[in-house]
CSV table of C-alpha atoms in Angstrom, one decimal:
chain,number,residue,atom,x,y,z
A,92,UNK,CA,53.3,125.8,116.3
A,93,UNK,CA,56.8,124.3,115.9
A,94,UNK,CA,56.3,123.7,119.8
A,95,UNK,CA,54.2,121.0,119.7
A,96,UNK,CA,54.8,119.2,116.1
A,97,UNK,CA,57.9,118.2,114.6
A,98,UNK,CA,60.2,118.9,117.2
A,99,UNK,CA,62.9,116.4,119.1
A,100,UNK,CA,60.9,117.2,122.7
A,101,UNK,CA,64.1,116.0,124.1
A,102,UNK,CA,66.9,117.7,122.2
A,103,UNK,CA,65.0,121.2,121.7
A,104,UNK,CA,62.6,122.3,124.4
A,105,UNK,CA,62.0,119.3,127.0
A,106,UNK,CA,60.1,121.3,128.9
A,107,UNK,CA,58.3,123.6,126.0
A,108,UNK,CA,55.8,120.9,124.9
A,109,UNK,CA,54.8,120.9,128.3
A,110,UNK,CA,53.8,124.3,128.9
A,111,UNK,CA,52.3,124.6,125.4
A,112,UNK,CA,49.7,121.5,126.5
A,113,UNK,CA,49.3,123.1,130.4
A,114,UNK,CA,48.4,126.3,128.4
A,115,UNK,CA,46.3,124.9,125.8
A,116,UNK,CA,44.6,123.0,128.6
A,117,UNK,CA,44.0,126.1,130.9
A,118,UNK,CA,42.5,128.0,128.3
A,119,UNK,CA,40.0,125.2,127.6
A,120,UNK,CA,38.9,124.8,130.7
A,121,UNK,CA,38.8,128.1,131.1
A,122,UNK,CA,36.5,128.1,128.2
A,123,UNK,CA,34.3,125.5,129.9
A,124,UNK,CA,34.4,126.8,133.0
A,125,UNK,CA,32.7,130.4,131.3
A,126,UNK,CA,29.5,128.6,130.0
A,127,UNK,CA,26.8,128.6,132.5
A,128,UNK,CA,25.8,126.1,134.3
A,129,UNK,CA,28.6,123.7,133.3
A,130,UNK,CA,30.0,121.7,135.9
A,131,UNK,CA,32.8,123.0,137.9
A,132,UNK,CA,35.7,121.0,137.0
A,133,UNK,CA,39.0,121.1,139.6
A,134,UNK,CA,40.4,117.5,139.6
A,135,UNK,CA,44.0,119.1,138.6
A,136,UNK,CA,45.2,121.8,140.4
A,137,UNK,CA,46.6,123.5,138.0
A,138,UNK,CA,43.6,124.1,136.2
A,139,UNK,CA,40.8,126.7,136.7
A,140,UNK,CA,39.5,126.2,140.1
A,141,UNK,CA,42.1,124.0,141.1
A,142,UNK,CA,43.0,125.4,144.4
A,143,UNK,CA,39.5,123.4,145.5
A,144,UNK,CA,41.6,120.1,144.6
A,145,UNK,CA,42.7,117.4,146.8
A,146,UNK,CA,45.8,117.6,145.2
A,147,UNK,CA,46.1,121.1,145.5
A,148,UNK,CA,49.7,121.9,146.8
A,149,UNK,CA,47.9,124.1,149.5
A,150,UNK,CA,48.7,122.7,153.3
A,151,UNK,CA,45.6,121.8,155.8
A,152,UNK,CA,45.3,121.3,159.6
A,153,UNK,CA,43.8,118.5,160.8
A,154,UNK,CA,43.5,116.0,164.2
A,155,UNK,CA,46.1,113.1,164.4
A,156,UNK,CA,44.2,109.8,164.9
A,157,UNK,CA,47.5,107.9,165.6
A,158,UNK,CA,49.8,107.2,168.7
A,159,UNK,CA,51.1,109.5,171.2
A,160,UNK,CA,49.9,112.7,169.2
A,161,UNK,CA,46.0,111.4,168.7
A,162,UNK,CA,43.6,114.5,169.0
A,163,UNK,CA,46.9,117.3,168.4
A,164,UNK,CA,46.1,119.5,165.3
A,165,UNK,CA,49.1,118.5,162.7
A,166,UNK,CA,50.0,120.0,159.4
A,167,UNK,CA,48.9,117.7,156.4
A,168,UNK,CA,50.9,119.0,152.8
A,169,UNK,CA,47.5,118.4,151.0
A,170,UNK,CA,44.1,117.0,151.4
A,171,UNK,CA,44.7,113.8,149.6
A,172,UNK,CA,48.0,113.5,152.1
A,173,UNK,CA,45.4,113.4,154.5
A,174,UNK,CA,43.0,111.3,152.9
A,175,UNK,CA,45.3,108.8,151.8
A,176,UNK,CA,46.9,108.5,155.9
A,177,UNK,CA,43.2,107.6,157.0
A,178,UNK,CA,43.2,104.3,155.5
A,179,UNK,CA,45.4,103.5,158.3
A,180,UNK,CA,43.1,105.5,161.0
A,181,UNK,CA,41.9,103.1,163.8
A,182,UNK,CA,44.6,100.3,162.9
A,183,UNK,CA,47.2,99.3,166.4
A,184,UNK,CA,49.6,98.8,165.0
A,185,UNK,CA,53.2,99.9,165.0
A,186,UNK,CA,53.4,99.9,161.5
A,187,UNK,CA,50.2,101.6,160.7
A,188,UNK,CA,51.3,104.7,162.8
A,189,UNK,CA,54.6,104.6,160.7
A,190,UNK,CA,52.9,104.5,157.3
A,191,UNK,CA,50.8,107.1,158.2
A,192,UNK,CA,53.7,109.7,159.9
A,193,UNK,CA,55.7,108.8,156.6
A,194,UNK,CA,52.5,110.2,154.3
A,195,UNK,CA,52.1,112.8,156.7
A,196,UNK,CA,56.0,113.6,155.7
A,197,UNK,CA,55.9,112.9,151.8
């Protein structure tokens, strides 16, 4: 496949090796994913089953634990947005409550 091999990446297709190895990975995992009782695999969510990622680009509500809008249901762009803002969680701190709006808004 003239795709993947032997091809300037940058001058013919930049974005062309890409797919091929997204594809190429999908239908491997794919593969896997048929045999039974393999593990489920869904670390990237563009893989099978990768809507049950953390980094699945799918939104979630959950509680503010910060400032003025502690215990207010807020929109979090992914899990590990929300994840990532609870290292924060419990911290008085100005600057805490800053870092964690600002993942909230990333």
């Amino acid at each position: 496949d003239s795709s993947t091999r032997g091809e300037d990446a940058w001058t013919e297709d930049p974005l062309g090796v890409v797919e091929a190895a997204v594809a190429v990975a999908a239908e491997r995992e794919s593969e896997r994913a048929a045999v039974p009782g393999d593990a489920m695999r869904f670390y990237k969510s563009w893989d099978v089953n990768g809507a049950l990622s953390n980094f699945s680009p799918h939104p979630v509500d959950a509680p503010a634990v910060w400032g003025e809008s502690q215990g207010a249901i807020v929109e979090w762009p992914t899990v590990e947005h929300f994840y990532q803002a609870q290292k924060f969680s419990g911290v008085d701190d100005v600057a805490a409550t800053e870092a964690m709006e600002a993942i909230r808004a990333a």
